[in-house]
mmCIF file of C-alpha atoms and ligand atoms in Angstrom:
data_model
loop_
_atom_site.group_PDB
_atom_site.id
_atom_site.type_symbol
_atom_site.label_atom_id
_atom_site.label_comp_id
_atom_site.label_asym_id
_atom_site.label_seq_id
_atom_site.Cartn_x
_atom_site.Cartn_y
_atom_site.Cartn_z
ATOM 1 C CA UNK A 1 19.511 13.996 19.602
ATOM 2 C CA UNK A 2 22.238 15.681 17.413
ATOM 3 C CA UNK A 3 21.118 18.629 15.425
ATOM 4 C CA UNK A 4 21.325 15.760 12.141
ATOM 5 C CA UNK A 5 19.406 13.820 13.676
ATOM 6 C CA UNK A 6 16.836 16.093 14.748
ATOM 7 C CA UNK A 7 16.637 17.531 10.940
ATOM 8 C CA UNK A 8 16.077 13.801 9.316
ATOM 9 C CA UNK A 9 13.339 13.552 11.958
ATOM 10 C CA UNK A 10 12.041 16.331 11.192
ATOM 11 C CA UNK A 11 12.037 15.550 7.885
ATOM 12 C CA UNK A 12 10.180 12.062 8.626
ATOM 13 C CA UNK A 13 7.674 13.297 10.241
ATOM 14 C CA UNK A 14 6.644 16.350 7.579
ATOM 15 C CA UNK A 15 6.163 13.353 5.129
ATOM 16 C CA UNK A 16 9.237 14.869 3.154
ATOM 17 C CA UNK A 17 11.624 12.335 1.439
ATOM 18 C CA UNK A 18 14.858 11.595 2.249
ATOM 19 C CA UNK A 19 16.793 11.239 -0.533
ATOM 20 C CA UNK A 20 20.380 9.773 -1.501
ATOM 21 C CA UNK A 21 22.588 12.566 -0.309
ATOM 22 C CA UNK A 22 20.836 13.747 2.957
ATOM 23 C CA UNK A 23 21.953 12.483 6.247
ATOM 24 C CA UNK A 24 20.622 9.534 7.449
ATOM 25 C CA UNK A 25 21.095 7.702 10.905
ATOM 26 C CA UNK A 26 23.193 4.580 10.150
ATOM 27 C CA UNK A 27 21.130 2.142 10.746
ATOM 28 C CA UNK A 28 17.968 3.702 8.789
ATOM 29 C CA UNK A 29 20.424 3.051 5.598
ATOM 30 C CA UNK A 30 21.156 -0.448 6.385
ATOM 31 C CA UNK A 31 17.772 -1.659 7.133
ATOM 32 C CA UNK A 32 16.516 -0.282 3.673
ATOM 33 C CA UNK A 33 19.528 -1.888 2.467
ATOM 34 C CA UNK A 34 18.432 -4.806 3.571
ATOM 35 C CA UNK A 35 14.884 -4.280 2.376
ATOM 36 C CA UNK A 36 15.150 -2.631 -0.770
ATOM 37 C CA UNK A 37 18.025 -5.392 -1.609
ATOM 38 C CA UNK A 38 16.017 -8.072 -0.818
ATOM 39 C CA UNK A 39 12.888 -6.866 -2.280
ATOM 40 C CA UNK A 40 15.334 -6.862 -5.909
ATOM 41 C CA UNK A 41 15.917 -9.915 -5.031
ATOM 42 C CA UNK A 42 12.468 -11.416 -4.756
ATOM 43 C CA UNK A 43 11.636 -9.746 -8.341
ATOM 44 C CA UNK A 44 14.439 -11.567 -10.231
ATOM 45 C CA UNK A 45 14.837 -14.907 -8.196
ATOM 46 C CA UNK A 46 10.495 -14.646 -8.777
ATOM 47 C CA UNK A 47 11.458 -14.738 -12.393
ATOM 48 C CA UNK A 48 12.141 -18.448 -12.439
ATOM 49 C CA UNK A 49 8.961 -20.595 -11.335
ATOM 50 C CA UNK A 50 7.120 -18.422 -14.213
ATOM 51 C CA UNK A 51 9.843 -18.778 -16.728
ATOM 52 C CA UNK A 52 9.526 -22.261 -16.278
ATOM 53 C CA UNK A 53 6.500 -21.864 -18.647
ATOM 54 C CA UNK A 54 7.388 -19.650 -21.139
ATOM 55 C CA UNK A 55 8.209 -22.683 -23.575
ATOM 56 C CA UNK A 56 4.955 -24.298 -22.257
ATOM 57 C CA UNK A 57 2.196 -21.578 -22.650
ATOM 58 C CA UNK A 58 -0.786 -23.129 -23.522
ATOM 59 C CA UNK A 59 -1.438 -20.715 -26.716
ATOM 60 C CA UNK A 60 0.672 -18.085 -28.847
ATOM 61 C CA UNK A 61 -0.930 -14.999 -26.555
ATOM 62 C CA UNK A 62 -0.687 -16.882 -23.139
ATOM 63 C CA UNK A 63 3.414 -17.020 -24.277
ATOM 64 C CA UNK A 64 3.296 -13.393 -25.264
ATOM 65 C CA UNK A 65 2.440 -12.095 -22.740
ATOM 66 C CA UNK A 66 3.585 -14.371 -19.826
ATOM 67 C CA UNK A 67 6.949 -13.838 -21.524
ATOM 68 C CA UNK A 68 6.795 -10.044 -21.060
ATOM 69 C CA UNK A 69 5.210 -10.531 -17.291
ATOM 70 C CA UNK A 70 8.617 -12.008 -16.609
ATOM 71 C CA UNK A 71 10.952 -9.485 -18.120
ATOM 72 C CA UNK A 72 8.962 -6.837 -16.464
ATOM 73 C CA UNK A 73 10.063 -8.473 -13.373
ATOM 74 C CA UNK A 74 13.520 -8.329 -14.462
ATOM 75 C CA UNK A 75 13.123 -4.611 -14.867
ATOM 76 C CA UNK A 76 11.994 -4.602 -11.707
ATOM 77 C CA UNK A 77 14.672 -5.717 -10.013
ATOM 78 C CA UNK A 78 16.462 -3.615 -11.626
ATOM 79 C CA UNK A 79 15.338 -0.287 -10.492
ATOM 80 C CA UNK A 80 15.226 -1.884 -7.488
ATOM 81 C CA UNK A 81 19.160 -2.195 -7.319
ATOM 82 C CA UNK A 82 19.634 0.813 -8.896
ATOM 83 C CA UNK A 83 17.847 2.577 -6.042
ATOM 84 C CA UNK A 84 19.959 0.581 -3.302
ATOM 85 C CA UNK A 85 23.052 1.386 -4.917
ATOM 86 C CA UNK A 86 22.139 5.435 -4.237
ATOM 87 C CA UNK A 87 22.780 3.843 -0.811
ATOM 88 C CA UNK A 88 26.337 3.122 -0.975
ATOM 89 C CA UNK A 89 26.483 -0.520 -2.287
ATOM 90 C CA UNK A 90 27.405 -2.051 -5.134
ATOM 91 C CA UNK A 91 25.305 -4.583 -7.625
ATOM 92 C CA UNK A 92 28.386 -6.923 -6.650
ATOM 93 C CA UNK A 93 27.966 -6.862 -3.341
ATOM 94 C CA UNK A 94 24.321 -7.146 -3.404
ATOM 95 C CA UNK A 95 24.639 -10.368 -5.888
ATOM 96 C CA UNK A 96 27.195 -12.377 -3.850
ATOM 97 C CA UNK A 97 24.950 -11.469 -0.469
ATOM 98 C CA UNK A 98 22.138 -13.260 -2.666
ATOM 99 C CA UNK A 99 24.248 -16.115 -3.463
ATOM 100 C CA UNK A 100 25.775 -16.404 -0.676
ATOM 101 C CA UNK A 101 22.448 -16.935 1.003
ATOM 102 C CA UNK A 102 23.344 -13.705 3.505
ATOM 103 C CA UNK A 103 20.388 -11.754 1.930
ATOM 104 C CA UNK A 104 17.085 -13.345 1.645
ATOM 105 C CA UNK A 105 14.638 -13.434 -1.175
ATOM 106 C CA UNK A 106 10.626 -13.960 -0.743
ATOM 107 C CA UNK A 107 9.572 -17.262 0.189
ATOM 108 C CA UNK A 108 7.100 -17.557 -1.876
ATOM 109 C CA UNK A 109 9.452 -18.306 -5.213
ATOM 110 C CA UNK A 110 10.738 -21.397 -3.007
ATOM 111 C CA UNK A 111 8.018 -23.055 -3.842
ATOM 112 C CA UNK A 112 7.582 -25.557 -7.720
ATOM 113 C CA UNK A 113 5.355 -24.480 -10.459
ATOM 114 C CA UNK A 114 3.536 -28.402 -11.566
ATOM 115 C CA UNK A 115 1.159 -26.940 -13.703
ATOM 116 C CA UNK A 116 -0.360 -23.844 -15.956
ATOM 117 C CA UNK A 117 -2.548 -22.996 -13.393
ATOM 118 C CA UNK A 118 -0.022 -22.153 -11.013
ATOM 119 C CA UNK A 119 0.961 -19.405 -13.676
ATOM 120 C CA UNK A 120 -2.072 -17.837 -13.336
ATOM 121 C CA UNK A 121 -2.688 -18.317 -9.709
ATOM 122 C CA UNK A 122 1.131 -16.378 -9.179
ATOM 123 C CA UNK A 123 -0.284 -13.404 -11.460
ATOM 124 C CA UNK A 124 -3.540 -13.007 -9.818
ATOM 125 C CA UNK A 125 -2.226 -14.150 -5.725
ATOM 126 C CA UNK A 126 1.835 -13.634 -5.678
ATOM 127 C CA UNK A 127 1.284 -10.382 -7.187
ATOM 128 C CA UNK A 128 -1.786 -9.278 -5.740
ATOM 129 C CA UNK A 129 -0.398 -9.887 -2.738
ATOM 130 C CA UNK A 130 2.888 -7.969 -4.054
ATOM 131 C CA UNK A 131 0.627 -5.095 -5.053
ATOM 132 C CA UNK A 132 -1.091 -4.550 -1.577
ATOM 133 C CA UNK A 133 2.545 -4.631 -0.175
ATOM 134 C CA UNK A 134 3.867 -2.420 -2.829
ATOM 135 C CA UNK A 135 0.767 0.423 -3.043
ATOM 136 C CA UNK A 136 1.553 1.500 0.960
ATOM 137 C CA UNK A 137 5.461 1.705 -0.100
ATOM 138 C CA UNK A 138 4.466 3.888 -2.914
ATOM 139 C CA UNK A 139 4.755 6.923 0.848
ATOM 140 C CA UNK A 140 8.249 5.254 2.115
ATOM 141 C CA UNK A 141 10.111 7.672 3.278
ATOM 142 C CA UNK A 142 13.264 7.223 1.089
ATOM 143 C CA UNK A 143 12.334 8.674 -2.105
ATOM 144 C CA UNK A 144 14.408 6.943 -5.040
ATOM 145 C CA UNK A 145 12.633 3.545 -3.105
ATOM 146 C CA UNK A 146 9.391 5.622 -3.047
ATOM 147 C CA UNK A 147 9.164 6.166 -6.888
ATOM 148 C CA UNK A 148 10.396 3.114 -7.965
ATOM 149 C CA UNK A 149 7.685 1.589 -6.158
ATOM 150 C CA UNK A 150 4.769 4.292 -8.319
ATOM 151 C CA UNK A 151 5.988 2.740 -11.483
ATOM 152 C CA UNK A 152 6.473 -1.000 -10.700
ATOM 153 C CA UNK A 153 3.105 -0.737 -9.326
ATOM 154 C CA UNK A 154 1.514 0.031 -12.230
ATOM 155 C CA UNK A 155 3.209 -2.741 -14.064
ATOM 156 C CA UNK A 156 1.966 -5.183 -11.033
ATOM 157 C CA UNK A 157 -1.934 -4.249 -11.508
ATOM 158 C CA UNK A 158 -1.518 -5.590 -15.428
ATOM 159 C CA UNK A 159 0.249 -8.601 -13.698
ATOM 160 C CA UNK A 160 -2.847 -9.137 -11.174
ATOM 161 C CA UNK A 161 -5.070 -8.531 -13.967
ATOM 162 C CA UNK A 162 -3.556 -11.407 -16.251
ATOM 163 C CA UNK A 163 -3.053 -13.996 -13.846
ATOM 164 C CA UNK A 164 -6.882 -13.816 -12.456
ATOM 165 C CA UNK A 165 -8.004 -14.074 -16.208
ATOM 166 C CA UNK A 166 -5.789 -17.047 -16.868
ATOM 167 C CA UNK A 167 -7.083 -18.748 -13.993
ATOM 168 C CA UNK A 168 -10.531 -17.788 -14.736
ATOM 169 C CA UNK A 169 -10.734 -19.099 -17.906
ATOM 170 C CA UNK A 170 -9.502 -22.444 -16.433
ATOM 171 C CA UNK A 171 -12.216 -22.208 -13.454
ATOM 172 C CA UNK A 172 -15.135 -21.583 -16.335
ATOM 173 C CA UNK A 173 -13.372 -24.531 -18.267
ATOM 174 C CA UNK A 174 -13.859 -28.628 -18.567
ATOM 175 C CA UNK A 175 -14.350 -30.083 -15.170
ATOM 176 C CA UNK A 176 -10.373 -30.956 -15.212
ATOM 177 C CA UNK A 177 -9.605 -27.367 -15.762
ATOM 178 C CA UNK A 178 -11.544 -26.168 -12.791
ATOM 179 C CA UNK A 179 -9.735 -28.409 -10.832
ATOM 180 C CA UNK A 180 -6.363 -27.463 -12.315
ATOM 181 C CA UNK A 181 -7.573 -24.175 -11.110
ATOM 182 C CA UNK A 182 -8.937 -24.969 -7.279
ATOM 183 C CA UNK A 183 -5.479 -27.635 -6.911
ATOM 184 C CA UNK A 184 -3.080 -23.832 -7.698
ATOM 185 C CA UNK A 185 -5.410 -22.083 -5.546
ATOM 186 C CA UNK A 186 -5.451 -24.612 -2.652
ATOM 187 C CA UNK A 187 -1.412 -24.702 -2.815
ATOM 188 C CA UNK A 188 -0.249 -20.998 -3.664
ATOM 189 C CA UNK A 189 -3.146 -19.340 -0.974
ATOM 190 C CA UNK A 190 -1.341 -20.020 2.130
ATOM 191 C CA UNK A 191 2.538 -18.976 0.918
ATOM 192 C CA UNK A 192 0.891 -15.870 -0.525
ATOM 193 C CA UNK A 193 -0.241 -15.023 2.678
ATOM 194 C CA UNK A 194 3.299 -15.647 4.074
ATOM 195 C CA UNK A 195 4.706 -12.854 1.974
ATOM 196 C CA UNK A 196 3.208 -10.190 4.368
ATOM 197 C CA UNK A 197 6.119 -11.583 6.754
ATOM 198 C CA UNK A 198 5.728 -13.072 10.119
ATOM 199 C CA UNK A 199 2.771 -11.330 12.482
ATOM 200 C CA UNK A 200 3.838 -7.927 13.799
ATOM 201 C CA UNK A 201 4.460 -9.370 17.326
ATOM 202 C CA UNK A 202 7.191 -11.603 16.092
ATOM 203 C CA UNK A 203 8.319 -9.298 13.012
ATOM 204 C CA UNK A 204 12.227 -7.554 14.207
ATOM 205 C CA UNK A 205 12.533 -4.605 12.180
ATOM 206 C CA UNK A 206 8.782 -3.476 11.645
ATOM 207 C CA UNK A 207 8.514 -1.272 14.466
ATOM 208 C CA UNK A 208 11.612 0.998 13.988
ATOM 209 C CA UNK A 209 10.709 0.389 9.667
ATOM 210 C CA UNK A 210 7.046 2.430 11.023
ATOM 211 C CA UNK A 211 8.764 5.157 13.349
ATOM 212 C CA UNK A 212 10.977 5.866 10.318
ATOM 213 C CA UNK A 213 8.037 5.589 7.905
ATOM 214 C CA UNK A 214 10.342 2.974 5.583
ATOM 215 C CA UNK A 215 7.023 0.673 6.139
ATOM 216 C CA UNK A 216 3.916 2.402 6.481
ATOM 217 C CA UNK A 217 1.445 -0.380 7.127
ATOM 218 C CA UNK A 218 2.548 -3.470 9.133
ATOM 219 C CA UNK A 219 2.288 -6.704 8.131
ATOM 220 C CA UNK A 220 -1.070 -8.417 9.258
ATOM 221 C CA UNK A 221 -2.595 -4.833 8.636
ATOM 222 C CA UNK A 222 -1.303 -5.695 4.839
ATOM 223 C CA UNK A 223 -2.574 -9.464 5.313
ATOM 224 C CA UNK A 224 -5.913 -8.934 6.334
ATOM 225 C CA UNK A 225 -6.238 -6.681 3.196
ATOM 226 C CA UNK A 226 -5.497 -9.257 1.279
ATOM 227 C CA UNK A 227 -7.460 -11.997 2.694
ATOM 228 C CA UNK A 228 -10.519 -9.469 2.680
ATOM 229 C CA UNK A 229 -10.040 -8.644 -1.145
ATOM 230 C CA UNK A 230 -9.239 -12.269 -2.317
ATOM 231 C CA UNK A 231 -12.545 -13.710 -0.801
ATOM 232 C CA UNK A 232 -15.501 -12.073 -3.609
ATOM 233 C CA UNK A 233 -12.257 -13.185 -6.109
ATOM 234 C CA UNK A 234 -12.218 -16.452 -4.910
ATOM 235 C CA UNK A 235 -16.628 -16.520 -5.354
ATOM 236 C CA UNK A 236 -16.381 -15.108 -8.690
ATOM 237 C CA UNK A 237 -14.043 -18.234 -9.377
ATOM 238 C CA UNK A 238 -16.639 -20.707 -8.191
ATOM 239 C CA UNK A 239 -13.592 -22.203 -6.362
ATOM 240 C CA UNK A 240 -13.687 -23.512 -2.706
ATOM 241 C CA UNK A 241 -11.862 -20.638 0.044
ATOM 242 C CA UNK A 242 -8.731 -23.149 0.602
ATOM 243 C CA UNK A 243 -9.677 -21.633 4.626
ATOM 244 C CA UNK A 244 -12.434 -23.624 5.870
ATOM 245 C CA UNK A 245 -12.062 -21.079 8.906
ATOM 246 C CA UNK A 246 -12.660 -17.962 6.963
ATOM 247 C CA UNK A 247 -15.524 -16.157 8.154
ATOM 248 C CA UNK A 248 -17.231 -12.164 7.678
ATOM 249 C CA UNK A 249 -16.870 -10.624 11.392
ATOM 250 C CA UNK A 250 -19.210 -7.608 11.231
ATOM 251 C CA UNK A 251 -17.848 -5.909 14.437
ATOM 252 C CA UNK A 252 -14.303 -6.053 12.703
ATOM 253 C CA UNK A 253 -15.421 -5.088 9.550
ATOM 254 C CA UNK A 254 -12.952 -7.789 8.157
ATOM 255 C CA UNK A 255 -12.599 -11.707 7.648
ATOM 256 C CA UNK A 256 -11.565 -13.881 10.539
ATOM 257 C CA UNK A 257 -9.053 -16.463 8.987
ATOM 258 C CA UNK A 258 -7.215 -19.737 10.110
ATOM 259 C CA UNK A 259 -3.662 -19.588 11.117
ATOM 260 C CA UNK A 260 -0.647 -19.690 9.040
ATOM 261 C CA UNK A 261 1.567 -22.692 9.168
ATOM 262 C CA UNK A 262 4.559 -20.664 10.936
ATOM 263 C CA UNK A 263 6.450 -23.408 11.025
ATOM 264 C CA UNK A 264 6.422 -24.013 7.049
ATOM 265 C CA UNK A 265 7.588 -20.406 6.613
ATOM 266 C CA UNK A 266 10.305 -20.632 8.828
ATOM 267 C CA UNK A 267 11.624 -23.845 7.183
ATOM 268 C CA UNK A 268 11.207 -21.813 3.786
ATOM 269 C CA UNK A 269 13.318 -18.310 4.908
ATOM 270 C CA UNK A 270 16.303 -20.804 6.477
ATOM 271 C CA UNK A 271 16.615 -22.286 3.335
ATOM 272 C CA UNK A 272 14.533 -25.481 3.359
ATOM 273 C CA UNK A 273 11.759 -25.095 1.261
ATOM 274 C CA UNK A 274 11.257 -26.705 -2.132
ATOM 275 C CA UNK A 275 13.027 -25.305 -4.362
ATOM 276 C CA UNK A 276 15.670 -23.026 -2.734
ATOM 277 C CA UNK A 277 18.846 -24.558 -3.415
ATOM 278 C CA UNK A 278 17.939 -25.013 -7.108
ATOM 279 C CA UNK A 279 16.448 -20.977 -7.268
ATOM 280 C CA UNK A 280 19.759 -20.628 -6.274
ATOM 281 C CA UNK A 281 22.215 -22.762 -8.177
ATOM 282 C CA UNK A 282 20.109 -21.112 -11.443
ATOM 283 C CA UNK A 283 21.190 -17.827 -10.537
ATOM 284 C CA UNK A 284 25.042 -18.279 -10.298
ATOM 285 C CA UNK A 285 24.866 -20.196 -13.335
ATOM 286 C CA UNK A 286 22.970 -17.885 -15.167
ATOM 287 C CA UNK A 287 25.310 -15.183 -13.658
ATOM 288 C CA UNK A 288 28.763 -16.827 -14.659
ATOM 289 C CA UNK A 289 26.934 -16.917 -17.983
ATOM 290 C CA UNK A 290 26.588 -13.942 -17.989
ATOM 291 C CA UNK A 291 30.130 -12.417 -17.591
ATOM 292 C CA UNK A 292 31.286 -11.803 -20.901
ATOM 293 C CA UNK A 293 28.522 -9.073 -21.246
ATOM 294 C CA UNK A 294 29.655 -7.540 -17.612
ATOM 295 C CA UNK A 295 33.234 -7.423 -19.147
ATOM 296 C CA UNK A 296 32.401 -6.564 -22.613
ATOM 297 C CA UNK A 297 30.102 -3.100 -20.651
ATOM 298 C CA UNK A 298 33.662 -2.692 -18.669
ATOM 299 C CA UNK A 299 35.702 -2.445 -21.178
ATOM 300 C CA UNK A 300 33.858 -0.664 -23.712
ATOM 301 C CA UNK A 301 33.572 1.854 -20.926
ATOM 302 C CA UNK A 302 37.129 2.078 -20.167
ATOM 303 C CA UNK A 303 38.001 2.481 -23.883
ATOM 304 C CA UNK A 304 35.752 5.782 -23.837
ATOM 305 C CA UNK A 305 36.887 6.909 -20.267
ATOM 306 C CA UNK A 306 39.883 7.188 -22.114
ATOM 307 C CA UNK A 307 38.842 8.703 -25.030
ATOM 308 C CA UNK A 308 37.731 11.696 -23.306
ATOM 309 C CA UNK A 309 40.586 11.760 -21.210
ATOM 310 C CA UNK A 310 42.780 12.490 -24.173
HETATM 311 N N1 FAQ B 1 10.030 -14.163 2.570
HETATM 312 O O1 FAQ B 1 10.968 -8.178 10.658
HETATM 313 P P1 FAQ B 1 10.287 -8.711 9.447
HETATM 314 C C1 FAQ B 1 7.067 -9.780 -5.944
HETATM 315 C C2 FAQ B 1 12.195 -12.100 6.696
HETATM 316 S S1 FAQ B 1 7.912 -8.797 -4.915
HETATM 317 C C3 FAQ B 1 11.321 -14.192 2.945
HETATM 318 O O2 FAQ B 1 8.799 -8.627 9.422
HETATM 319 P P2 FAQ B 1 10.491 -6.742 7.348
HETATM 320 C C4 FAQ B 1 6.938 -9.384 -7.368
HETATM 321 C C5 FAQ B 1 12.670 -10.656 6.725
HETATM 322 O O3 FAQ B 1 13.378 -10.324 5.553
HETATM 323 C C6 FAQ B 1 7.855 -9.671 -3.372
HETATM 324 N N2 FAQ B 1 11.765 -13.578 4.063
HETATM 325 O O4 FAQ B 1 10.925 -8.057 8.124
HETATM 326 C C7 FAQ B 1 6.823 -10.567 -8.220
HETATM 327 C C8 FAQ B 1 13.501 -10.668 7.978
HETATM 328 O O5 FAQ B 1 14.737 -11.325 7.726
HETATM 329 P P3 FAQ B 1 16.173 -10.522 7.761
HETATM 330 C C9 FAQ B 1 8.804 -9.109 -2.443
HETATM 331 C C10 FAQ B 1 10.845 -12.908 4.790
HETATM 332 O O6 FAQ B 1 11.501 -6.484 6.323
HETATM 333 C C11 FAQ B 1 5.610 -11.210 -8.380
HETATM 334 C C12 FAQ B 1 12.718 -11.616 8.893
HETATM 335 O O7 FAQ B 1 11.948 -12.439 8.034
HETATM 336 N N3 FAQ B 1 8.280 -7.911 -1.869
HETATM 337 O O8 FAQ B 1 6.596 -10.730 -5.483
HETATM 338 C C13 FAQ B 1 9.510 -12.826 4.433
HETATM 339 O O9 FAQ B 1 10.155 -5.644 8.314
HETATM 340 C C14 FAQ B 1 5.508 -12.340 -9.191
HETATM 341 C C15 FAQ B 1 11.828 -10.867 9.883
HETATM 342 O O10 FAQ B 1 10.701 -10.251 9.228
HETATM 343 C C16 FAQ B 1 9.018 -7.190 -1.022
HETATM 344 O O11 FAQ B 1 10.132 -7.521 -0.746
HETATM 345 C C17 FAQ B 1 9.102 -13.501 3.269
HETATM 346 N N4 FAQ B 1 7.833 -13.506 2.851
HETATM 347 O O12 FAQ B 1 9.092 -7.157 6.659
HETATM 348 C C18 FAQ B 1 7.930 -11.049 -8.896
HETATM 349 C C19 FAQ B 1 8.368 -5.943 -0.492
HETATM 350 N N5 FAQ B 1 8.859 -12.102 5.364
HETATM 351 O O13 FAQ B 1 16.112 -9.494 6.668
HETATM 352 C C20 FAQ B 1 7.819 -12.167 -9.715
HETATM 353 C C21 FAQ B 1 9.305 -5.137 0.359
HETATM 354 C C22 FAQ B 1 9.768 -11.723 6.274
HETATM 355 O O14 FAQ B 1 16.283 -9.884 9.109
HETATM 356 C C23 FAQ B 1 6.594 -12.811 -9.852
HETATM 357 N N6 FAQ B 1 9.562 -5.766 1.621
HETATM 358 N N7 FAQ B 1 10.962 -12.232 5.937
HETATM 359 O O15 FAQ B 1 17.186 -11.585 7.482
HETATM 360 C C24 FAQ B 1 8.764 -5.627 2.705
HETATM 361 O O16 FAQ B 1 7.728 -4.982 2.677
HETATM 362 C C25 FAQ B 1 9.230 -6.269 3.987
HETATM 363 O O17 FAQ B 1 10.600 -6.545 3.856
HETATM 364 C C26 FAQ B 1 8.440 -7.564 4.371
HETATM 365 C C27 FAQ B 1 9.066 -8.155 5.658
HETATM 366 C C28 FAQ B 1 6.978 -7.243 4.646
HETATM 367 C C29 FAQ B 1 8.542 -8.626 3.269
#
């Protein structure tokens, strides 16, 4: 070990952070690249099954709010780039890998909105699930990653919060509510249990993301959290556990569960799931929309560049 790399291990292990101008072994800088990238990603691609609703809420304060649950997410994605870019990379580059298809974005957004309910069921599952993820990267070890994560996390719990009472208020409705309710639950359970990732024995990058403390829980210890929190949720509900194998082990001290379909997620992440090409196609166009304001920023910037240059 080089006398660098013995310092940033050093460094690792004394729970300091590593921050954007410290050495950093190569390859620790492109995995969190890679995460913190596509981690942005997931927050603004996640914008569009939810924005899908916005002209649909149900009342004036279900619109109100559901509209500012979605530009919160657009927020966070943006810290989130912000804090790759103290990596080395550009927003550009980060976009095109996105469109490109070269950087993925969580499976879970893949999949259609049909109704309300699957507004609430994303607030109370796709970010509880997010939150459980999010709450152990609060102690990553890179810290511009590390405080991004204290503040969007706190913005996630409201998130949780709203989606569960949404979706409660449609389980404690007319009988064709509460089914509205158990149909979201029965199809956005199983994908938000796919956003932990693939189990640890299959997962590539978890066990150098633990040694360098970029991950600090792996992913089925992260699952099982969630499947043990959901279930009282699910009773309060007085919905049916879409897992007819879910069971309390005592010896565990956690839920036995049924298997994920592997082969669904798979088919998601390589780009056949629902809704990817279309998450997709929205983006660029949204994007090429969106150029006169990236040129208008340029040039006003220029012009002052210049100004104080003079
Ligand atoms: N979807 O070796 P691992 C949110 C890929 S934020 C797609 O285990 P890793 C807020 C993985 O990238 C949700 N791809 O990977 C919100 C890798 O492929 P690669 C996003 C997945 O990184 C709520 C390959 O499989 N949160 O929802 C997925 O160690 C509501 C091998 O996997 C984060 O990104 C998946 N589910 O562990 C917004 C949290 N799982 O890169 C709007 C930060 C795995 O080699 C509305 N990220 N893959 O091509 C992480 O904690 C980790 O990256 C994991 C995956 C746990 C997601």
């Amino acid at each position: 070990m080089t006398p660098q790399e013995q310092n940033f291990m050093r460094k690792i292990e004394a729970e300091e952070k590593i921050e954007p101008k410290d050495w950093m072994p190569a390859a620790y800088r492109k995995n969190l690249i890679r995460q913190m990238s596509q981690h942005a990603h997931s927050e603004v691609i996640g914008m569009q099954p939810e924005g899908n609703w916005i002209t649909r809420a149900p009342s004036l304060r279900r619109k109100a709010v559901l509209l500012s649950k979605v530009q919160d997410e657009a927020g966070h994605g943006l810290y989130l780039y912000s804090a790759t870019e103290t990596l080395g990379i550009t927003r550009a580059e980060l976009i095109e890998a996105l469109q490109t298809g070269e950087a993925k974005y969580a499976s879970i957004f893949n999949y259609p909105t049909l109704t309300w309910g699957d507004v609430g069921a994303i607030g109370w599952l796709v970010d509880g699930a997010a939150i459980c993820n999010q709450v152990s990267l609060q102690r990553t070890s890179y810290g511009p990653y590390s405080r991004g994560m204290i503040r969007i996390c706190k913005e996630e719990s409201f998130h949780q919060r709203q989606g569960y009472e949404a979706l409660l208020a449609l389980a404690k409705g007319t009988p064709e509510q509460k089914q509205m309710a158990q149909d979201s639950l029965d199809r956005f359970y199983w994908p938000a249990l796919m956003m932990f990732g693939p189990h640890d024995s299959e997962s590539a990058h978890s066990a150098k993301s633990m040694e360098w403390k970029i991950k600090r829980e792996t992913n089925d210890d992260l699952r099982q959290k969630f499947i043990d929190q959901t279930v009282p949720q699910i009773e309060f509900l007085g919905l049916e556990h879409p897992d007819k194998e879910i069971k309390w082990n005592e010896e565990r001290g956690h839920y036995d569960h049924g298997e994920i379909d592997w082969d669904e997620f798979y088919s998601v992440i390589n780009g056949n799931g629902h809704c990817n090409r279309q998450r997709v196609e929205h983006h660029i166009d949204v994007h090429e929309e969106g150029a006169w304001v990236r040129d208008a920023i340029t040039a006003y910037n220029e012009k002052k560049n210049a100004k104080k240059a003079q």
